[in-house]
Amino acid sequence: MDPYEIEFIGENRIVSVIPNFSYDKIYLICGEFGPFRAGLPLNVPLWLAIMLKQKQKCRVVPPDWMDVEALENIKEEEKRSRFFTKMPNEHYMVEAKLILGVAAEDVPNAAEIKTIIKDIWDIRMSKLRTSMDALMKSGGSYGRLDHLTMMEINSVKPLLPSAMDELYRIKMMTKHRTPTANLNSSTISQSGSSQNI
Amino acid sequence: MESLSNVDVSDEEEEITADIVLKTLQTAWQNECLAPEILPHNNDMVECMLGQIQHMERNINKLPKTDIRASIHKMELSRIKFIICNYLRTRLNKIEKYCISILNDERQRMETGTNYLTVGEFKYAQEYLLNMETHLKNVVLDKMPGNMKTLEMNKMAVYPNLQTHVFLKANSTISGVVLEDLVGDQDEEIDLEEGSQHILQYKPIADLVKNGKVQLV
């Protein structure tokens, strides 16, 4: 899937905004939101928050986890643990990118937060690369990936599944070949046909 | 604008809300994008949502152009239309790519009444195949010597690779998924806990995707 499609899915998450206008409840297909009261926070989907912000009709309330101290703790935890730690949010990268991109002035210490989130992302990606390498070397055809977010999974999609497919193909070929190792000429065509499964 | 929360889907004979229809469609779209083979259609949901969209559009047109609600609703509708279009297009791409194998499987499935394609999609697949056949005949085969004129469609069939590896998330706990072990001939059995994520071959979990117990990610 395209990263923009992941972002699209992440945009359905609910965030809190403070509107600067008043309006009645609005009935959307994905649920009802409102009533909008100027100065009072309310929950809306992220895409709506971004849209209102772009029209300068609201301020975005940064999510709880978008806080220097909380993020530093997550970062330390991520460094300490051998495994992936649970992120505060299934789409933390999407949320961070959109909120910090459009509404940076609503987030205290935005620049610092951006750096820490990037650090966390980098630590996790390097962990992911190490574990992918280990998985491939052990010749595995199965792996468990708890706590990885969709965006992180998506970033290895062009590589990992096809590498595993390739490994599987090689295993199939060796399996077909071993019983008749001497009859090389006939096994080549055999393994050739097993490729097209 | 009146509330749109109650929609009746006649097939299931129970009231489900528009936002559940939307969630189902989004899941179907995600699965369809990520699964190697074509999945059972979700035509009721698509039709239901298209009805909702039309209804909404009529209401939006009644609103003054400057009303902020109009632009919010339009934005939401564009998002939903994107999901539906992308979903249907992904299916058509698969139908074109695996046309022959899908048609063969579908004919068997129709006998048991468990068809995966909608009536329209089935017709599209048949016509696509027919057009391809005619095209190949017109361009090359008709100009070949008599003994080379036959076209064996089944030999041209392209099959989806069901052994490919996919990422998934378990929606509920499932025990005893059997993973084939090629080297040691020792099949492995694993349990998928609710909410856990895995990468494994598509084939052993194909049915779990179709009955919604796991979700591809």
Coordinates of C-alpha atoms in Angstrom, one line a residue:
Chain A
M1 CA 0.0 0.0 0.0
D2 CA 1.0 3.5 -0.6
P3 CA 2.2 5.5 2.5
Y4 CA -0.5 8.0 1.6
E5 CA -3.1 5.3 2.0
I6 CA -1.8 4.5 5.5
E7 CA -1.9 8.2 6.2
F8 CA -5.5 8.2 4.9
I9 CA -6.4 5.4 7.3
G10 CA -4.6 7.2 10.2
E11 CA -6.7 10.3 9.5
N12 CA -9.7 8.5 11.0
R13 CA -8.3 8.8 14.5
I14 CA -10.0 11.0 16.9
V15 CA -8.3 14.1 18.2
S16 CA -9.4 17.0 20.3
V17 CA -9.7 20.6 18.9
I18 CA -10.9 23.9 20.3
P19 CA -13.0 25.7 17.6
N20 CA -13.3 29.5 17.4
F21 CA -16.9 29.3 16.1
S22 CA -20.1 27.9 17.4
Y23 CA -22.3 25.5 15.5
D24 CA -24.8 22.7 16.2
K25 CA -24.0 19.0 16.0
I26 CA -23.0 17.7 12.7
Y27 CA -24.1 14.3 11.5
L28 CA -21.4 12.6 9.5
I29 CA -21.5 9.1 8.1
C30 CA -18.7 8.1 10.4
G31 CA -20.6 9.4 13.4
E32 CA -21.9 12.6 15.0
F33 CA -19.6 15.4 16.2
G34 CA -20.3 18.5 18.1
P35 CA -21.9 20.7 19.2
F36 CA -19.1 23.2 18.4
R37 CA -18.8 25.9 21.1
A38 CA -16.2 28.5 20.6
G39 CA -13.4 28.0 23.1
L40 CA -14.6 24.6 24.3
P41 CA -12.6 21.5 23.3
L42 CA -14.4 18.6 21.4
N43 CA -13.4 15.4 19.6
V44 CA -13.3 15.2 15.9
P45 CA -11.6 12.9 13.4
L46 CA -8.0 14.0 12.5
W47 CA -8.9 14.8 8.9
L48 CA -11.6 17.2 10.1
A49 CA -9.3 18.8 12.6
I50 CA -6.7 19.4 9.8
M51 CA -9.3 20.8 7.5
L52 CA -10.6 23.2 10.2
K53 CA -7.1 24.2 11.1
Q54 CA -6.3 25.0 7.5
K55 CA -9.3 27.2 7.4
Q56 CA -8.1 28.7 10.7
K57 CA -11.3 27.8 12.4
C58 CA -9.8 25.9 15.4
R59 CA -6.8 25.2 17.5
V60 CA -5.6 21.6 17.8
V61 CA -5.1 20.2 21.3
P62 CA -2.0 18.1 21.2
P63 CA -2.6 14.5 22.2
D64 CA -1.4 13.5 25.7
W65 CA 1.6 11.6 24.4
M66 CA 2.8 14.6 22.4
D67 CA 4.8 15.9 25.3
V68 CA 8.6 16.1 25.7
E69 CA 8.7 14.2 29.0
A70 CA 6.4 11.4 27.9
L71 CA 8.2 11.0 24.6
E72 CA 11.6 10.9 26.3
N73 CA 10.4 8.1 28.5
I74 CA 9.1 6.2 25.5
K75 CA 12.5 6.7 23.8
E76 CA 14.4 5.4 26.8
E77 CA 12.1 2.5 27.1
E78 CA 12.5 1.7 23.4
K79 CA 16.3 1.9 23.7
R80 CA 16.3 -0.4 26.8
S81 CA 14.0 -3.1 25.5
R82 CA 15.1 -5.8 23.0
F83 CA 11.6 -5.9 21.7
F84 CA 9.4 -3.3 20.2
T85 CA 7.5 -1.3 22.9
K86 CA 3.9 -0.4 22.6
M87 CA 3.5 3.0 21.1
P88 CA 1.0 5.4 22.6
N89 CA -0.9 5.3 19.4
E90 CA -1.3 3.0 16.4
H91 CA -0.7 5.9 14.0
Y92 CA 1.8 8.0 16.0
M93 CA 3.8 8.9 13.0
V94 CA 0.9 10.0 10.9
E95 CA -0.6 12.0 13.7
A96 CA 2.7 13.6 14.5
K97 CA 3.4 14.4 10.9
L98 CA 0.0 16.0 10.2
I99 CA -0.4 17.9 13.5
L100 CA 3.2 19.1 13.6
G101 CA 2.9 20.0 9.9
V102 CA -0.3 22.0 10.0
A103 CA -0.7 23.0 13.6
A104 CA 2.9 23.3 14.9
E105 CA 2.1 26.6 16.7
D106 CA -0.5 24.8 18.8
V107 CA 2.0 22.3 20.2
P108 CA 4.4 23.5 22.9
N109 CA 8.1 22.6 22.1
A110 CA 7.1 21.4 18.6
A111 CA 10.6 21.4 17.2
E112 CA 11.9 19.3 20.2
I113 CA 9.0 16.9 19.9
K114 CA 9.6 16.4 16.2
T115 CA 13.2 15.5 16.9
I116 CA 12.3 13.0 19.6
I117 CA 9.7 11.3 17.5
K118 CA 12.1 11.1 14.7
D119 CA 14.6 9.5 17.1
I120 CA 12.1 6.9 18.3
W121 CA 11.2 6.1 14.6
D122 CA 14.9 5.7 13.8
I123 CA 15.5 3.4 16.8
R124 CA 12.5 1.3 15.9
M125 CA 13.5 1.1 12.2
S126 CA 17.0 0.0 13.1
K127 CA 15.5 -2.7 15.4
L128 CA 13.2 -3.8 12.6
R129 CA 16.1 -4.1 10.2
T130 CA 18.1 -6.2 12.7
S131 CA 15.2 -8.5 13.4
M132 CA 14.4 -8.8 9.7
D133 CA 18.0 -9.8 9.1
A134 CA 17.8 -12.4 11.9
L135 CA 14.6 -13.8 10.6
M136 CA 16.0 -14.2 7.1
K137 CA 19.2 -15.8 8.4
S138 CA 17.2 -18.3 10.5
G139 CA 15.4 -19.2 7.3
G140 CA 12.0 -18.5 8.9
S141 CA 8.8 -18.4 7.1
Y142 CA 6.9 -17.0 10.1
G143 CA 7.5 -13.9 12.4
R144 CA 5.6 -12.2 15.1
L145 CA 5.5 -8.4 15.0
D146 CA 3.6 -7.1 18.0
H147 CA 3.4 -3.4 18.7
L148 CA 4.7 -2.4 15.2
T149 CA 2.5 0.3 13.8
M150 CA 1.0 0.2 10.3
M151 CA 3.4 2.7 8.9
E152 CA 6.4 0.8 10.1
I153 CA 5.1 -2.5 8.7
N154 CA 4.4 -0.7 5.5
S155 CA 7.9 0.5 5.2
V156 CA 9.3 -3.0 5.0
K157 CA 6.6 -4.3 2.7
P158 CA 8.5 -3.9 -0.5
L159 CA 11.3 -6.0 0.9
L160 CA 10.5 -8.5 3.6
P161 CA 7.5 -10.5 2.2
S162 CA 9.2 -10.8 -1.2
A163 CA 12.5 -11.9 0.4
M164 CA 10.5 -14.6 2.3
D165 CA 8.7 -15.6 -0.9
E166 CA 12.1 -16.0 -2.5
L167 CA 13.4 -18.1 0.4
Y168 CA 10.3 -20.3 0.1
R169 CA 10.9 -20.8 -3.6
I170 CA 14.5 -21.8 -3.0
K171 CA 13.4 -24.2 -0.3
M172 CA 10.8 -25.7 -2.7
M173 CA 13.4 -26.2 -5.3
T174 CA 15.9 -27.9 -3.0
K175 CA 13.1 -30.1 -1.7
H176 CA 12.1 -31.2 -5.2
R177 CA 15.7 -31.7 -6.2
T178 CA 17.1 -33.7 -3.3
P179 CA 15.4 -37.1 -3.9
T180 CA 16.7 -37.1 -7.5
A181 CA 20.0 -35.3 -7.1
N182 CA 21.7 -37.4 -9.8
L183 CA 19.2 -36.7 -12.5
N184 CA 20.1 -33.1 -13.0
S185 CA 18.7 -32.5 -16.4
S186 CA 15.2 -33.7 -15.5
T187 CA 15.0 -31.9 -12.2
I188 CA 15.7 -28.5 -13.7
S189 CA 12.6 -28.6 -15.7
Q190 CA 10.7 -29.9 -12.6
S191 CA 11.9 -27.1 -10.3
G192 CA 11.1 -24.7 -13.1
S193 CA 7.5 -25.7 -13.1
S194 CA 7.3 -25.6 -9.3
Q195 CA 8.1 -21.9 -9.5
N196 CA 4.9 -20.9 -11.0
I197 CA 2.7 -21.9 -8.1
Chain B
M1 CA -30.0 17.9 8.2
E2 CA -31.6 14.9 9.6
S3 CA -29.8 12.1 11.3
L4 CA -28.5 9.3 9.0
S5 CA -27.5 6.9 11.7
N6 CA -30.1 4.2 10.9
V7 CA -29.8 2.4 7.7
D8 CA -31.5 -0.8 6.9
V9 CA -29.7 -3.5 5.0
S10 CA -32.4 -5.7 3.7
D11 CA -30.2 -8.8 3.4
E12 CA -29.3 -9.1 7.0
E13 CA -32.7 -8.1 8.3
E14 CA -31.2 -6.1 11.1
E15 CA -30.5 -2.4 11.5
I16 CA -26.9 -1.4 11.2
T17 CA -25.6 2.0 11.4
A18 CA -23.9 3.9 8.6
D19 CA -20.6 4.1 10.4
I20 CA -20.5 0.3 10.7
V21 CA -21.1 0.0 7.0
L22 CA -18.2 2.4 6.5
K23 CA -15.9 0.5 8.8
T24 CA -16.8 -2.8 7.1
L25 CA -16.0 -1.2 3.7
Q26 CA -12.7 0.1 4.9
T27 CA -11.7 -3.3 6.2
A28 CA -12.8 -4.9 3.0
W29 CA -10.8 -2.4 1.0
Q30 CA -7.6 -3.0 3.1
N31 CA -8.0 -6.8 2.8
E32 CA -8.6 -6.6 -0.9
C33 CA -5.5 -4.4 -1.4
L34 CA -3.3 -6.8 0.5
A35 CA -4.6 -10.3 -0.3
P36 CA -3.0 -12.0 -3.3
E37 CA -6.3 -13.5 -4.5
I38 CA -9.8 -12.0 -5.0
L39 CA -12.0 -12.1 -1.9
P40 CA -15.8 -12.5 -1.7
H41 CA -17.6 -9.4 -2.7
N42 CA -19.2 -7.0 -0.3
N43 CA -21.9 -5.7 -2.7
D44 CA -24.6 -5.1 -0.1
M45 CA -22.3 -2.7 1.8
V46 CA -21.2 -0.9 -1.4
E47 CA -24.8 -0.4 -2.6
C48 CA -25.9 0.7 0.9
M49 CA -23.1 3.2 1.1
L50 CA -23.7 4.5 -2.5
G51 CA -27.3 5.1 -1.5
Q52 CA -26.2 7.0 1.6
I53 CA -23.8 9.1 -0.5
Q54 CA -26.6 10.1 -2.9
H55 CA -28.9 10.9 -0.1
M56 CA -26.2 13.1 1.5
E57 CA -25.4 14.9 -1.8
R58 CA -29.0 15.8 -2.2
N59 CA -29.0 17.3 1.3
I60 CA -25.8 19.2 0.8
N61 CA -27.2 20.9 -2.3
K62 CA -29.9 22.4 -0.2
L63 CA -27.3 24.1 2.0
P64 CA -25.9 27.5 1.2
K65 CA -22.5 27.4 -0.5
T66 CA -20.8 29.3 2.3
D67 CA -22.0 27.0 5.0
I68 CA -19.1 25.2 6.6
R69 CA -21.1 22.1 7.1
A70 CA -21.3 21.7 3.3
S71 CA -17.6 21.6 2.9
I72 CA -17.2 19.2 5.8
H73 CA -19.8 16.8 4.4
K74 CA -18.2 17.1 0.9
M75 CA -14.9 16.2 2.3
E76 CA -16.2 13.2 4.1
L77 CA -18.0 12.0 1.0
S78 CA -14.9 12.4 -1.1
R79 CA -13.1 10.2 1.4
I80 CA -15.7 7.5 1.3
K81 CA -15.9 7.7 -2.5
F82 CA -12.1 7.2 -2.6
I83 CA -12.4 4.0 -0.5
I84 CA -15.2 2.6 -2.7
C85 CA -13.5 3.5 -6.0
N86 CA -10.1 2.1 -4.8
Y87 CA -11.8 -1.1 -3.6
L88 CA -13.7 -1.7 -6.8
R89 CA -10.7 -0.9 -8.9
T90 CA -8.4 -3.2 -7.0
R91 CA -11.0 -6.0 -7.6
L92 CA -11.1 -5.2 -11.3
N93 CA -7.3 -5.3 -11.5
K94 CA -7.3 -8.7 -10.0
I95 CA -10.1 -9.9 -12.3
E96 CA -8.1 -8.8 -15.3
K97 CA -4.9 -10.3 -14.1
Y98 CA -6.2 -13.6 -13.0
C99 CA -9.1 -13.7 -15.4
I100 CA -9.0 -17.3 -16.5
S101 CA -8.4 -18.8 -13.1
I102 CA -11.0 -16.6 -11.4
L103 CA -13.6 -17.6 -14.0
N104 CA -12.9 -21.3 -13.6
D105 CA -13.1 -21.1 -9.8
E106 CA -16.1 -18.9 -10.0
R107 CA -18.1 -21.3 -12.1
Q108 CA -17.5 -24.0 -9.5
R109 CA -18.4 -21.6 -6.7
M110 CA -21.6 -20.6 -8.5
E111 CA -22.8 -24.2 -8.3
T112 CA -22.6 -24.1 -4.5
G113 CA -23.9 -20.6 -4.4
T114 CA -20.8 -19.1 -2.7
N115 CA -19.8 -16.8 -5.5
Y116 CA -17.1 -14.2 -4.9
L117 CA -17.9 -11.9 -7.8
T118 CA -20.9 -9.7 -8.2
V119 CA -23.1 -10.2 -11.3
G120 CA -21.5 -7.2 -12.9
E121 CA -18.0 -8.4 -12.1
F122 CA -18.7 -11.8 -13.5
K123 CA -20.0 -10.3 -16.7
Y124 CA -17.0 -8.1 -16.9
A125 CA -14.6 -11.0 -16.5
Q126 CA -16.4 -13.0 -19.2
E127 CA -16.3 -10.1 -21.6
Y128 CA -12.7 -9.3 -20.9
L129 CA -11.7 -12.9 -21.7
L130 CA -13.8 -12.9 -24.8
N131 CA -12.3 -9.7 -26.0
M132 CA -8.8 -10.9 -25.3
E133 CA -9.5 -14.1 -27.2
T134 CA -10.9 -12.2 -30.2
H135 CA -8.0 -9.8 -30.2
L136 CA -5.4 -12.6 -30.2
K137 CA -7.2 -14.4 -33.0
N138 CA -7.5 -11.3 -35.1
V139 CA -4.0 -10.1 -34.7
V140 CA -2.0 -13.4 -34.9
L141 CA -3.8 -16.7 -34.9
D142 CA -6.0 -16.2 -38.0
K143 CA -2.8 -15.6 -40.0
M144 CA -1.1 -18.7 -38.9
P145 CA -1.1 -22.1 -40.7
G146 CA -4.1 -24.2 -40.0
N147 CA -2.5 -26.6 -37.5
M148 CA -1.4 -23.7 -35.2
K149 CA -4.7 -21.9 -35.0
T150 CA -6.0 -23.3 -31.8
L151 CA -5.9 -21.3 -28.7
E152 CA -5.8 -23.1 -25.4
M153 CA -7.0 -20.6 -22.9
N154 CA -6.4 -22.7 -19.9
K155 CA -2.7 -22.9 -20.6
M156 CA -2.6 -19.2 -20.4
A157 CA -4.1 -19.0 -17.0
V158 CA -2.3 -16.9 -14.4
Y159 CA -2.7 -18.0 -10.8
P160 CA -2.3 -15.8 -7.8
N161 CA 0.6 -16.8 -5.6
L162 CA -1.1 -18.0 -2.4
Q163 CA 2.2 -18.9 -0.9
T164 CA 3.2 -15.3 -0.6
H165 CA 3.8 -13.8 2.8
V166 CA 1.4 -11.3 4.3
F167 CA 1.2 -9.2 7.4
L168 CA -1.9 -9.7 9.6
K169 CA -3.5 -8.7 12.8
A170 CA -5.7 -11.2 14.7
N171 CA -9.2 -9.8 15.5
S172 CA -9.9 -12.7 17.9
T173 CA -7.8 -15.5 19.4
I174 CA -7.4 -18.3 17.0
S175 CA -5.6 -21.5 17.9
G176 CA -4.0 -24.2 15.8
V177 CA -3.0 -22.4 12.6
V178 CA -0.8 -25.0 10.8
L179 CA 2.4 -23.7 9.2
E180 CA 3.9 -26.1 6.6
D181 CA 7.6 -26.8 7.3
L182 CA 9.4 -27.7 4.1
V183 CA 12.8 -28.7 5.3
G184 CA 12.1 -30.9 8.3
D185 CA 8.6 -32.1 7.2
Q186 CA 7.6 -31.1 10.7
D187 CA 4.5 -28.9 10.5
E188 CA 4.3 -26.3 13.1
E189 CA 1.2 -25.1 14.8
I190 CA 0.8 -21.6 16.1
D191 CA -1.8 -19.7 18.0
L192 CA -2.8 -16.2 17.1
E193 CA -3.7 -14.1 20.1
E194 CA -6.3 -11.4 19.9
G195 CA -4.6 -8.1 18.8
S196 CA -1.3 -9.8 17.9
Q197 CA 0.5 -9.2 14.6
H198 CA 2.3 -11.7 12.5
I199 CA 3.9 -12.3 9.1
L200 CA 3.2 -15.6 7.5
Q201 CA 2.1 -17.3 4.4
Y202 CA -1.3 -16.4 3.0
K203 CA -2.6 -19.8 2.3
P204 CA -3.1 -21.2 5.8
I205 CA -5.0 -18.1 6.9
A206 CA -6.9 -17.4 3.7
D207 CA -10.2 -18.6 5.3
L208 CA -9.6 -16.5 8.4
V209 CA -9.3 -13.4 6.2
K210 CA -12.6 -14.3 4.4
N211 CA -14.5 -14.8 7.7
G212 CA -13.1 -11.7 9.3
K213 CA -11.1 -13.4 12.1
V214 CA -7.9 -11.7 11.0
Q215 CA -7.2 -8.5 9.2
L216 CA -4.4 -7.9 6.8
V217 CA -2.2 -5.0 7.5

